[in-house]
Amino acid sequence: MSLKLFLLNTFGGIKATSKIESQKDSLWKDYHVFVQVEQSDELKEFLLLEEKVKSGSFKKAKAQLKKLKFKGSSEERQLKQFNKLKRNKRLQQYLQVADSADLKRYENLKEGNDLDRYFELERIIQQGAGASEEESKALREEFKQLKASADVQFFLKYPNSAAYKNYLHMQKSEERRTFNELKAVIESDEFKERKNYLEDPKKWEKSQEHKEEQRYLELKNKPEIQLYQKYKNTNALDFPKNWELVFEDQFENTELDRSKWKTINYWAEKTVGKNFSQHGDLQAFADGKNVQIAGERLRIQVKKEKRKGLVWNPVLGFVEKEMDYSSDSLTTGGIFEAQYGILEAKIKYNPDKNFQDVFYLGGEQNGARLNLFECGAKSQFGLSASPAGQAEVNFSLSGLSAGKLYIFSMVWEKGKLSWKINDKELFAVNSNVPDYPMFLNLTSLVIQDSQSASHQFDVDWVRFYQKRKS
């Protein structure tokens, strides 16, 4: 038993798994919110409003706005000028004509073709009416009748009227232009609202500046903005800022995700094309049949049952043999691999000397093995099968509480490996550290015959992080 681990586990040196998991989940959730807020238009708006609301000019404008009154304002001057123009007699006459039936009648005659025959006859007569005396007489008589008509008489007389002459004069006048402009302003909802606003003692509450101040306070009190303010000048989010999640399985489905895992050992697939057991093992691999996912947990089930499988025999090579146990093996080989990073998983510590549960990183070279977790006949983590015949370096896990879930982490850097349990670093090595890509592997082996009918290797989730590229 590791005395160090026993004491840490017994006296609180290793924090509760639920607390660590909650902190990790909360940190990542906060980070995602932080990033969303950091890139949001709302934050840009908040920072601009904060700068504005806290400025001396804003405070000064607020005080001045509260002093505003309608009396003496530009709006009052516009209203007075408009009322004065309304009393202008020429403008009053212009407005009467502009809406009159006579003006509409005149413009219709001018623009229409009702008088075309009259003007045609006028032109013919002026040029010498008709080809004969009789035709000329007829044309003159028609012209006379048309000229005496009400429409022609009106059309000829109306332009000379005083009212129409005043209309034409005022049409282009500065008074009319100013009047129309002021009329549009005075009658607008905006002017009416502005007038009421200036006469309102609570004009500040109705101002744009007040809206901006209220919007600033609204944004300031938003949980997302408060979260951003909480973290923006701290290093609390350094981990998610510097590391990205490149592989994850929460085992939330009811079946194994075949896009992430294979149920055939990487080297078995490369050599004989199907799983095989090592010399001395008592289990045959079930090619995924002993892999269960239930309650958001992966379980590799070891069953006491007869199953045929290939076994490596140092003398005979690969031979088929009926084994007394079945188990399974998972790998990301050929799907996911990485060089350097952080591997962590939430695993149930379930030691049984008859079995060996293993979660490790292995590479194409089939040399060094980085053990995140070993439990059973040997309960440990560390570096095994080191290159160049180096001795294995391991740290015992025997001080942990059986049946409990822990978060095991392995930090793999260039020239250094370190292992943690629930974020507490317990072991590190600085030599013989592999520097080539590796993939994830999980299995449960039967080391010696057991009275138990079954054994379970349970994993709640798996994650692999790598440094973000700058």
Short mmCIF file of C-alpha atoms in Angstrom, two decimals:
data_model
loop_
_atom_site.label_atom_id
_atom_site.label_comp_id
_atom_site.label_asym_id
_atom_site.label_seq_id
_atom_site.Cartn_x
_atom_site.Cartn_y
_atom_site.Cartn_z
CA MET A 1 0.00 0.00 0.00
CA SER A 2 1.15 3.54 -0.77
CA LEU A 3 1.28 5.27 2.63
CA LYS A 4 1.35 8.67 0.95
CA LEU A 5 -1.79 7.95 -1.05
CA PHE A 6 -3.51 6.35 1.95
CA LEU A 7 -2.90 9.42 4.12
CA LEU A 8 -3.97 11.82 1.38
CA ASN A 9 -7.10 9.83 0.67
CA THR A 10 -7.96 9.41 4.35
CA PHE A 11 -7.34 12.96 5.54
CA GLY A 12 -8.71 14.98 2.62
CA GLY A 13 -5.51 15.53 0.68
CA ILE A 14 -7.37 14.19 -2.32
CA LYS A 15 -10.54 16.18 -2.83
CA ALA A 16 -13.87 14.50 -3.44
CA THR A 17 -14.33 13.35 -7.02
CA SER A 18 -17.77 14.96 -7.28
CA LYS A 19 -16.31 18.31 -6.22
CA ILE A 20 -13.43 18.13 -8.70
CA GLU A 21 -15.75 17.03 -11.49
CA SER A 22 -18.19 19.82 -10.71
CA GLN A 23 -15.36 22.36 -10.67
CA LYS A 24 -14.03 21.12 -14.02
CA ASP A 25 -17.46 21.16 -15.63
CA SER A 26 -18.22 24.60 -14.21
CA LEU A 27 -14.88 25.95 -15.39
CA TRP A 28 -15.45 24.76 -18.95
CA LYS A 29 -19.01 26.05 -18.96
CA ASP A 30 -17.78 29.40 -17.66
CA TYR A 31 -15.04 29.41 -20.28
CA HIS A 32 -17.49 28.82 -23.11
CA VAL A 33 -19.72 31.60 -21.78
CA PHE A 34 -16.66 33.83 -21.38
CA VAL A 35 -15.60 33.26 -25.00
CA GLN A 36 -19.14 33.85 -26.28
CA VAL A 37 -19.41 37.06 -24.28
CA GLU A 38 -15.90 38.15 -25.30
CA GLN A 39 -16.91 37.89 -28.97
CA SER A 40 -20.43 39.24 -28.52
CA ASP A 41 -21.94 42.50 -29.64
CA GLU A 42 -23.48 42.80 -26.17
CA LEU A 43 -20.05 43.09 -24.55
CA LYS A 44 -18.97 45.67 -27.11
CA GLU A 45 -22.14 47.58 -26.35
CA PHE A 46 -21.59 47.27 -22.59
CA LEU A 47 -17.99 48.49 -22.72
CA LEU A 48 -18.93 51.44 -24.92
CA LEU A 49 -21.83 52.33 -22.62
CA GLU A 50 -19.66 51.92 -19.52
CA GLU A 51 -17.09 54.31 -20.93
CA LYS A 52 -19.82 56.77 -21.91
CA VAL A 53 -21.89 56.62 -18.71
CA LYS A 54 -18.85 57.05 -16.49
CA SER A 55 -17.47 59.97 -18.50
CA GLY A 56 -17.56 63.55 -17.26
CA SER A 57 -19.28 64.70 -20.43
CA PHE A 58 -22.17 62.28 -19.87
CA LYS A 59 -22.66 63.47 -16.31
CA LYS A 60 -22.58 67.07 -17.49
CA ALA A 61 -25.08 66.35 -20.26
CA LYS A 62 -27.36 64.66 -17.76
CA ALA A 63 -27.38 67.74 -15.54
CA GLN A 64 -28.01 70.06 -18.50
CA LEU A 65 -30.80 67.91 -19.82
CA LYS A 66 -32.67 68.12 -16.57
CA LYS A 67 -32.59 71.93 -16.86
CA LEU A 68 -34.16 72.03 -20.33
CA LYS A 69 -37.54 73.84 -20.76
CA PHE A 70 -39.87 74.51 -23.68
CA LYS A 71 -39.82 78.23 -23.03
CA GLY A 72 -36.88 79.73 -24.83
CA SER A 73 -36.23 76.56 -26.81
CA SER A 74 -35.80 76.30 -30.58
CA GLU A 75 -39.09 74.41 -30.66
CA GLU A 76 -40.89 77.37 -29.11
CA ARG A 77 -39.34 79.70 -31.70
CA GLN A 78 -40.45 77.40 -34.52
CA LEU A 79 -44.01 77.33 -33.17
CA LYS A 80 -44.14 81.15 -32.90
CA GLN A 81 -42.83 81.57 -36.45
CA PHE A 82 -45.34 79.04 -37.75
CA ASN A 83 -48.28 80.80 -36.03
CA LYS A 84 -47.14 84.13 -37.45
CA LEU A 85 -47.04 82.71 -40.99
CA LYS A 86 -50.50 81.20 -40.49
CA ARG A 87 -51.80 84.78 -40.07
CA ASN A 88 -50.19 85.96 -43.35
CA LYS A 89 -53.08 86.95 -45.69
CA ARG A 90 -51.29 86.14 -48.94
CA LEU A 91 -50.37 82.71 -47.58
CA GLN A 92 -53.94 82.18 -46.37
CA GLN A 93 -55.25 83.04 -49.87
CA TYR A 94 -52.64 80.71 -51.42
CA LEU A 95 -53.76 77.83 -49.22
CA GLN A 96 -57.41 78.46 -50.14
CA VAL A 97 -56.59 78.39 -53.85
CA ALA A 98 -54.35 75.34 -53.51
CA ASP A 99 -57.31 73.29 -52.26
CA SER A 100 -59.90 74.94 -54.52
CA ALA A 101 -62.04 73.30 -57.21
CA ASP A 102 -61.17 76.15 -59.64
CA LEU A 103 -57.46 75.36 -59.52
CA LYS A 104 -58.09 71.68 -60.04
CA ARG A 105 -60.45 72.53 -62.97
CA TYR A 106 -57.88 74.81 -64.57
CA GLU A 107 -55.04 72.29 -64.21
CA ASN A 108 -57.22 69.49 -65.62
CA LEU A 109 -58.08 71.64 -68.66
CA LYS A 110 -54.46 72.61 -69.07
CA GLU A 111 -53.16 69.08 -68.88
CA GLY A 112 -56.07 67.34 -70.64
CA ASN A 113 -57.25 67.31 -74.25
CA ASP A 114 -60.74 68.81 -73.83
CA LEU A 115 -59.58 72.11 -75.38
CA ASP A 116 -57.54 70.59 -78.18
CA ARG A 117 -60.23 71.36 -80.83
CA TYR A 118 -60.49 74.95 -79.69
CA PHE A 119 -56.74 75.55 -80.00
CA GLU A 120 -56.65 73.69 -83.31
CA LEU A 121 -59.38 75.95 -84.77
CA GLU A 122 -57.62 79.00 -83.36
CA ARG A 123 -54.46 78.01 -85.23
CA ILE A 124 -56.34 77.27 -88.49
CA ILE A 125 -58.15 80.62 -88.42
CA GLN A 126 -54.95 82.48 -87.68
CA GLN A 127 -53.37 80.81 -90.72
CA GLY A 128 -56.36 81.45 -93.01
CA ALA A 129 -59.44 79.41 -92.36
CA GLY A 130 -60.62 76.77 -94.88
CA ALA A 131 -60.04 76.00 -98.47
CA SER A 132 -63.32 77.70 -99.49
CA GLU A 133 -65.48 80.49 -98.21
CA GLU A 134 -68.11 78.06 -97.10
CA GLU A 135 -65.62 75.86 -95.20
CA SER A 136 -63.99 78.92 -93.65
CA LYS A 137 -67.37 80.15 -92.45
CA ALA A 138 -68.16 76.80 -90.86
CA LEU A 139 -64.84 76.71 -89.04
CA ARG A 140 -65.29 80.25 -87.72
CA GLU A 141 -68.77 79.40 -86.49
CA GLU A 142 -67.46 76.29 -84.66
CA PHE A 143 -64.63 78.32 -83.15
CA LYS A 144 -67.08 80.99 -81.98
CA GLN A 145 -69.26 78.42 -80.28
CA LEU A 146 -66.28 76.76 -78.56
CA LYS A 147 -64.88 80.11 -77.40
CA ALA A 148 -68.21 80.95 -75.83
CA SER A 149 -68.24 77.67 -73.91
CA ALA A 150 -67.90 77.71 -70.12
CA ASP A 151 -64.66 75.72 -70.10
CA VAL A 152 -62.89 77.96 -72.65
CA GLN A 153 -64.13 81.13 -71.01
CA PHE A 154 -62.94 79.85 -67.62
CA PHE A 155 -59.60 78.71 -69.00
CA LEU A 156 -58.93 82.11 -70.63
CA LYS A 157 -59.98 84.21 -67.66
CA TYR A 158 -58.67 82.21 -64.66
CA PRO A 159 -54.91 82.90 -65.21
CA ASN A 160 -55.59 86.62 -64.99
CA SER A 161 -57.36 86.37 -61.66
CA ALA A 162 -55.73 87.96 -58.60
CA ALA A 163 -56.10 84.71 -56.67
CA TYR A 164 -54.23 82.66 -59.30
CA LYS A 165 -51.51 85.30 -59.68
CA ASN A 166 -51.03 85.26 -55.91
CA TYR A 167 -50.95 81.47 -56.05
CA LEU A 168 -48.15 81.50 -58.62
CA HIS A 169 -46.23 84.11 -56.66
CA MET A 170 -46.52 82.27 -53.36
CA GLN A 171 -45.75 78.93 -55.02
CA LYS A 172 -42.13 79.98 -55.30
CA SER A 173 -41.99 82.21 -52.24
CA GLU A 174 -39.77 81.80 -49.20
CA GLU A 175 -42.82 82.25 -46.96
CA ARG A 176 -44.58 79.23 -48.46
CA ARG A 177 -41.43 77.07 -48.33
CA THR A 178 -40.79 78.05 -44.70
CA PHE A 179 -44.43 77.54 -43.80
CA ASN A 180 -44.53 74.03 -45.28
CA GLU A 181 -41.30 73.11 -43.58
CA LEU A 182 -42.52 74.41 -40.22
CA LYS A 183 -45.94 72.80 -40.73
CA ALA A 184 -44.31 69.42 -41.28
CA VAL A 185 -42.23 69.90 -38.17
CA ILE A 186 -44.98 71.25 -35.95
CA GLU A 187 -47.50 68.60 -36.95
CA SER A 188 -45.02 65.74 -36.61
CA ASP A 189 -45.30 63.29 -33.74
CA GLU A 190 -41.64 63.92 -33.05
CA PHE A 191 -42.26 67.65 -32.44
CA LYS A 192 -45.29 66.97 -30.29
CA GLU A 193 -43.34 64.43 -28.26
CA ARG A 194 -40.41 66.84 -28.00
CA LYS A 195 -42.68 69.66 -26.83
CA ASN A 196 -44.33 67.42 -24.24
CA TYR A 197 -40.90 66.19 -23.23
CA LEU A 198 -39.53 69.70 -22.72
CA GLU A 199 -42.58 70.60 -20.67
CA ASP A 200 -42.26 67.40 -18.64
CA PRO A 201 -40.41 67.70 -15.31
CA LYS A 202 -39.36 64.05 -15.77
CA LYS A 203 -37.71 64.69 -19.10
CA TRP A 204 -34.50 62.94 -17.99
CA GLU A 205 -36.33 59.67 -17.56
CA LYS A 206 -37.56 60.00 -21.15
CA SER A 207 -34.22 60.94 -22.67
CA GLN A 208 -31.94 58.83 -24.87
CA GLU A 209 -29.20 59.29 -22.30
CA HIS A 210 -31.42 57.82 -19.62
CA LYS A 211 -32.16 54.86 -21.90
CA GLU A 212 -28.44 54.37 -22.39
CA GLU A 213 -27.85 54.53 -18.66
CA GLN A 214 -30.62 52.00 -18.04
CA ARG A 215 -29.28 49.76 -20.81
CA TYR A 216 -25.83 49.94 -19.23
CA LEU A 217 -27.25 48.90 -15.85
CA GLU A 218 -29.27 46.13 -17.50
CA LEU A 219 -26.16 44.74 -19.22
CA LYS A 220 -24.07 45.19 -16.09
CA ASN A 221 -26.49 43.00 -14.13
CA LYS A 222 -26.60 40.23 -16.74
CA PRO A 223 -25.10 36.98 -15.36
CA GLU A 224 -23.00 36.52 -18.52
CA ILE A 225 -21.50 40.02 -18.28
CA GLN A 226 -20.88 39.57 -14.56
CA LEU A 227 -19.16 36.26 -15.31
CA TYR A 228 -16.96 37.99 -17.89
CA GLN A 229 -16.10 40.76 -15.41
CA LYS A 230 -15.28 38.13 -12.80
CA TYR A 231 -12.71 36.36 -15.00
CA LYS A 232 -11.34 39.04 -17.33
CA ASN A 233 -8.38 40.09 -15.20
CA THR A 234 -7.63 36.72 -13.59
CA ASN A 235 -5.77 33.54 -14.56
CA ALA A 236 -8.64 31.30 -13.45
CA LEU A 237 -9.43 30.36 -17.05
CA ASP A 238 -5.84 29.71 -18.08
CA PHE A 239 -6.42 25.98 -18.54
CA PRO A 240 -9.32 26.19 -21.03
CA LYS A 241 -7.66 29.18 -22.69
CA ASN A 242 -4.44 27.23 -23.27
CA TRP A 243 -5.81 23.72 -23.81
CA GLU A 244 -8.43 22.41 -26.20
CA LEU A 245 -10.46 19.24 -25.99
CA VAL A 246 -9.47 17.08 -28.99
CA PHE A 247 -11.08 13.81 -27.94
CA GLU A 248 -14.02 13.10 -25.64
CA ASP A 249 -16.51 10.38 -24.96
CA GLN A 250 -19.16 10.88 -22.28
CA PHE A 251 -20.77 7.51 -23.13
CA GLU A 252 -24.17 9.16 -23.37
CA ASN A 253 -25.52 6.81 -26.05
CA THR A 254 -26.74 3.27 -25.53
CA GLU A 255 -24.17 1.82 -27.91
CA LEU A 256 -20.44 2.21 -28.37
CA ASP A 257 -19.47 5.06 -30.68
CA ARG A 258 -17.69 3.23 -33.48
CA SER A 259 -16.39 6.52 -34.88
CA LYS A 260 -14.20 6.78 -31.76
CA TRP A 261 -13.43 3.22 -30.74
CA LYS A 262 -12.47 -0.12 -32.26
CA THR A 263 -13.04 -3.42 -30.47
CA ILE A 264 -9.96 -5.04 -31.99
CA ASN A 265 -6.50 -4.44 -30.58
CA TYR A 266 -4.46 -2.17 -32.86
CA TRP A 267 -1.54 -4.61 -33.24
CA ALA A 268 -3.88 -7.60 -33.58
CA GLU A 269 -5.61 -5.86 -36.48
CA LYS A 270 -2.25 -5.08 -38.07
CA THR A 271 -0.98 -8.68 -37.78
CA VAL A 272 -3.55 -11.49 -37.77
CA GLY A 273 -6.65 -9.35 -38.38
CA LYS A 274 -8.46 -10.36 -35.19
CA ASN A 275 -8.02 -10.19 -31.45
CA PHE A 276 -5.70 -12.56 -29.65
CA SER A 277 -4.70 -13.16 -26.03
CA GLN A 278 -1.19 -13.09 -24.65
CA HIS A 279 0.49 -16.21 -23.28
CA GLY A 280 -0.70 -16.75 -19.70
CA ASP A 281 -3.97 -14.79 -20.03
CA LEU A 282 -7.14 -16.71 -19.27
CA GLN A 283 -9.63 -14.69 -21.34
CA ALA A 284 -10.65 -14.58 -24.96
CA PHE A 285 -11.82 -11.29 -26.46
CA ALA A 286 -15.47 -11.00 -27.49
CA ASP A 287 -15.04 -8.36 -30.25
CA GLY A 288 -17.32 -5.85 -28.52
CA LYS A 289 -19.95 -8.22 -27.17
CA ASN A 290 -18.71 -7.64 -23.60
CA VAL A 291 -18.79 -3.85 -23.98
CA GLN A 292 -21.84 -2.25 -22.39
CA ILE A 293 -22.94 1.37 -22.18
CA ALA A 294 -25.65 2.14 -19.69
CA GLY A 295 -26.36 5.07 -17.38
CA GLU A 296 -23.72 7.15 -19.21
CA ARG A 297 -20.99 4.69 -18.25
CA LEU A 298 -18.75 2.39 -20.25
CA ARG A 299 -18.36 -1.11 -18.85
CA ILE A 300 -16.00 -3.81 -20.03
CA GLN A 301 -17.53 -6.99 -18.67
CA VAL A 302 -15.42 -10.04 -17.83
CA LYS A 303 -17.59 -13.16 -17.85
CA LYS A 304 -16.83 -16.65 -16.66
CA GLU A 305 -17.84 -18.55 -19.79
CA LYS A 306 -16.28 -20.74 -22.44
CA ARG A 307 -15.11 -18.85 -25.52
CA LYS A 308 -12.69 -19.79 -28.26
CA GLY A 309 -10.01 -17.34 -29.33
CA LEU A 310 -6.50 -16.97 -30.65
CA VAL A 311 -3.67 -17.20 -28.12
CA TRP A 312 -0.03 -16.32 -28.70
CA ASN A 313 2.19 -19.29 -27.89
CA PRO A 314 5.92 -18.50 -27.80
CA VAL A 315 6.70 -21.93 -29.32
CA LEU A 316 3.77 -22.61 -31.65
CA GLY A 317 2.76 -19.05 -32.55
CA PHE A 318 -0.94 -18.25 -32.79
CA VAL A 319 -3.18 -21.16 -31.83
CA GLU A 320 -6.91 -21.36 -31.28
CA LYS A 321 -7.88 -22.31 -27.77
CA GLU A 322 -11.03 -22.51 -25.71
CA MET A 323 -10.71 -20.09 -22.78
CA ASP A 324 -12.68 -20.09 -19.53
CA TYR A 325 -13.36 -16.34 -19.56
CA SER A 326 -14.42 -13.67 -22.04
CA SER A 327 -13.51 -9.98 -21.96
CA ASP A 328 -13.04 -7.12 -24.41
CA SER A 329 -10.53 -4.59 -25.59
CA LEU A 330 -11.00 -1.02 -26.90
CA THR A 331 -8.61 1.23 -28.80
CA THR A 332 -8.58 4.49 -30.76
CA GLY A 333 -5.70 3.17 -32.87
CA GLY A 334 -6.28 4.11 -36.50
CA ILE A 335 -8.93 6.65 -35.44
CA PHE A 336 -7.35 9.03 -32.97
CA GLU A 337 -3.79 9.49 -31.79
CA ALA A 338 -1.82 12.39 -30.37
CA GLN A 339 1.68 13.39 -29.39
CA TYR A 340 1.73 15.18 -26.04
CA GLY A 341 -1.31 16.35 -24.14
CA ILE A 342 -3.43 15.51 -21.11
CA LEU A 343 -5.38 12.28 -20.83
CA GLU A 344 -7.96 12.06 -18.09
CA ALA A 345 -10.77 9.70 -17.28
CA LYS A 346 -13.24 9.10 -14.49
CA ILE A 347 -12.76 5.45 -13.51
CA LYS A 348 -14.09 3.19 -10.76
CA TYR A 349 -11.29 1.81 -8.62
CA ASN A 350 -12.33 -1.84 -8.36
CA PRO A 351 -9.24 -3.91 -7.46
CA ASP A 352 -9.41 -7.68 -7.72
CA LYS A 353 -6.14 -9.65 -7.71
CA ASN A 354 -7.53 -12.13 -10.22
CA PHE A 355 -7.99 -9.44 -12.90
CA GLN A 356 -6.07 -6.54 -14.38
CA ASP A 357 -7.93 -3.49 -15.69
CA VAL A 358 -5.70 -1.33 -17.85
CA PHE A 359 -6.09 2.11 -19.47
CA TYR A 360 -2.96 3.23 -21.28
CA LEU A 361 -1.44 5.07 -24.23
CA GLY A 362 0.47 3.01 -26.75
CA GLY A 363 2.04 3.83 -30.08
CA GLU A 364 2.80 2.39 -33.47
CA GLN A 365 6.19 1.27 -32.20
CA ASN A 366 4.60 -1.02 -29.60
CA GLY A 367 7.33 0.00 -27.18
CA ALA A 368 6.77 2.24 -24.16
CA ARG A 369 3.35 2.20 -22.56
CA LEU A 370 2.00 5.17 -20.62
CA ASN A 371 -0.34 3.74 -18.02
CA LEU A 372 -3.07 6.10 -16.91
CA PHE A 373 -4.54 3.38 -14.74
CA GLU A 374 -3.87 -0.23 -13.79
CA CYS A 375 -6.03 -1.97 -11.24
CA GLY A 376 -6.18 -5.54 -9.95
CA ALA A 377 -3.18 -7.82 -9.55
CA LYS A 378 -1.18 -4.58 -9.75
CA SER A 379 -2.83 -1.28 -8.92
CA GLN A 380 -0.59 1.51 -10.19
CA PHE A 381 0.12 4.09 -12.83
CA GLY A 382 3.37 4.98 -14.49
CA LEU A 383 5.68 4.22 -17.43
CA SER A 384 6.12 0.58 -18.43
CA ALA A 385 7.91 -1.36 -21.20
CA SER A 386 10.37 1.53 -21.52
CA PRO A 387 12.69 1.55 -24.55
CA ALA A 388 16.33 0.51 -24.37
CA GLY A 389 15.56 -1.95 -21.57
CA GLN A 390 14.88 0.72 -18.97
CA ALA A 391 13.12 -0.38 -15.77
CA GLU A 392 9.45 0.34 -15.30
CA VAL A 393 8.58 3.33 -13.09
CA ASN A 394 5.24 3.15 -11.31
CA PHE A 395 3.30 4.60 -8.41
CA SER A 396 1.05 2.36 -6.34
CA LEU A 397 -2.69 3.12 -6.15
CA SER A 398 -3.38 0.72 -3.32
CA GLY A 399 -4.21 3.52 -0.87
CA LEU A 400 -7.41 4.42 -2.74
CA SER A 401 -10.90 3.43 -1.58
CA ALA A 402 -12.24 0.39 -3.41
CA GLY A 403 -15.52 0.86 -5.24
CA LYS A 404 -15.14 4.63 -5.58
CA LEU A 405 -14.79 6.73 -8.73
CA TYR A 406 -11.71 8.90 -9.19
CA ILE A 407 -10.51 11.22 -11.94
CA PHE A 408 -7.14 9.97 -13.17
CA SER A 409 -5.03 12.40 -15.21
CA MET A 410 -1.76 12.01 -17.06
CA VAL A 411 0.10 15.08 -18.33
CA TRP A 412 2.41 14.21 -21.19
CA GLU A 413 4.92 16.88 -22.14
CA LYS A 414 8.19 16.82 -23.99
CA GLY A 415 10.64 15.17 -21.58
CA LYS A 416 8.16 14.90 -18.72
CA LEU A 417 5.23 12.80 -17.54
CA SER A 418 3.13 13.43 -14.47
CA TRP A 419 0.12 11.67 -12.97
CA LYS A 420 -2.72 13.09 -10.89
CA ILE A 421 -5.71 11.81 -8.99
CA ASN A 422 -8.52 14.35 -8.59
CA ASP A 423 -6.10 17.10 -9.67
CA LYS A 424 -3.54 16.15 -7.00
CA GLU A 425 -0.17 15.43 -8.61
CA LEU A 426 1.34 12.28 -7.11
CA PHE A 427 4.03 11.08 -9.47
CA ALA A 428 6.30 12.32 -12.26
CA VAL A 429 9.15 11.08 -14.44
CA ASN A 430 11.62 13.08 -16.53
CA SER A 431 13.44 10.38 -18.49
CA ASN A 432 12.63 7.92 -21.28
CA VAL A 433 9.51 9.91 -22.12
CA PRO A 434 8.16 8.86 -25.54
CA ASP A 435 8.11 11.53 -28.23
CA TYR A 436 5.87 9.95 -30.86
CA PRO A 437 2.08 9.79 -31.35
CA MET A 438 0.09 7.37 -29.21
CA PHE A 439 -3.50 6.18 -29.02
CA LEU A 440 -5.87 5.14 -26.22
CA ASN A 441 -6.32 1.54 -25.13
CA LEU A 442 -8.57 -0.10 -22.54
CA THR A 443 -8.92 -3.74 -21.59
CA SER A 444 -9.59 -6.07 -18.71
CA LEU A 445 -7.45 -9.20 -18.38
CA VAL A 446 -7.93 -12.37 -16.34
CA ILE A 447 -4.69 -13.14 -14.50
CA GLN A 448 -5.80 -16.16 -12.50
CA ASP A 449 -8.89 -18.21 -11.97
CA SER A 450 -11.55 -16.49 -9.89
CA GLN A 451 -14.53 -17.63 -7.87
CA SER A 452 -16.44 -14.61 -9.18
CA ALA A 453 -18.79 -15.17 -12.08
CA SER A 454 -17.99 -11.73 -13.49
CA HIS A 455 -15.89 -8.60 -13.16
CA GLN A 456 -16.48 -5.06 -14.39
CA PHE A 457 -14.12 -2.32 -15.58
CA ASP A 458 -16.18 0.92 -15.39
CA VAL A 459 -15.33 4.28 -16.98
CA ASP A 460 -17.65 7.28 -16.78
CA TRP A 461 -15.92 9.48 -19.35
CA VAL A 462 -12.65 10.00 -21.25
CA ARG A 463 -11.01 13.25 -22.39
CA PHE A 464 -7.81 14.20 -24.15
CA TYR A 465 -6.54 17.77 -24.29
CA GLN A 466 -3.79 19.36 -26.34
CA LYS A 467 -2.16 22.77 -26.20
CA ARG A 468 -3.97 25.32 -28.34
CA LYS A 469 -2.05 26.54 -31.34
CA SER A 470 -1.30 30.24 -31.09
#
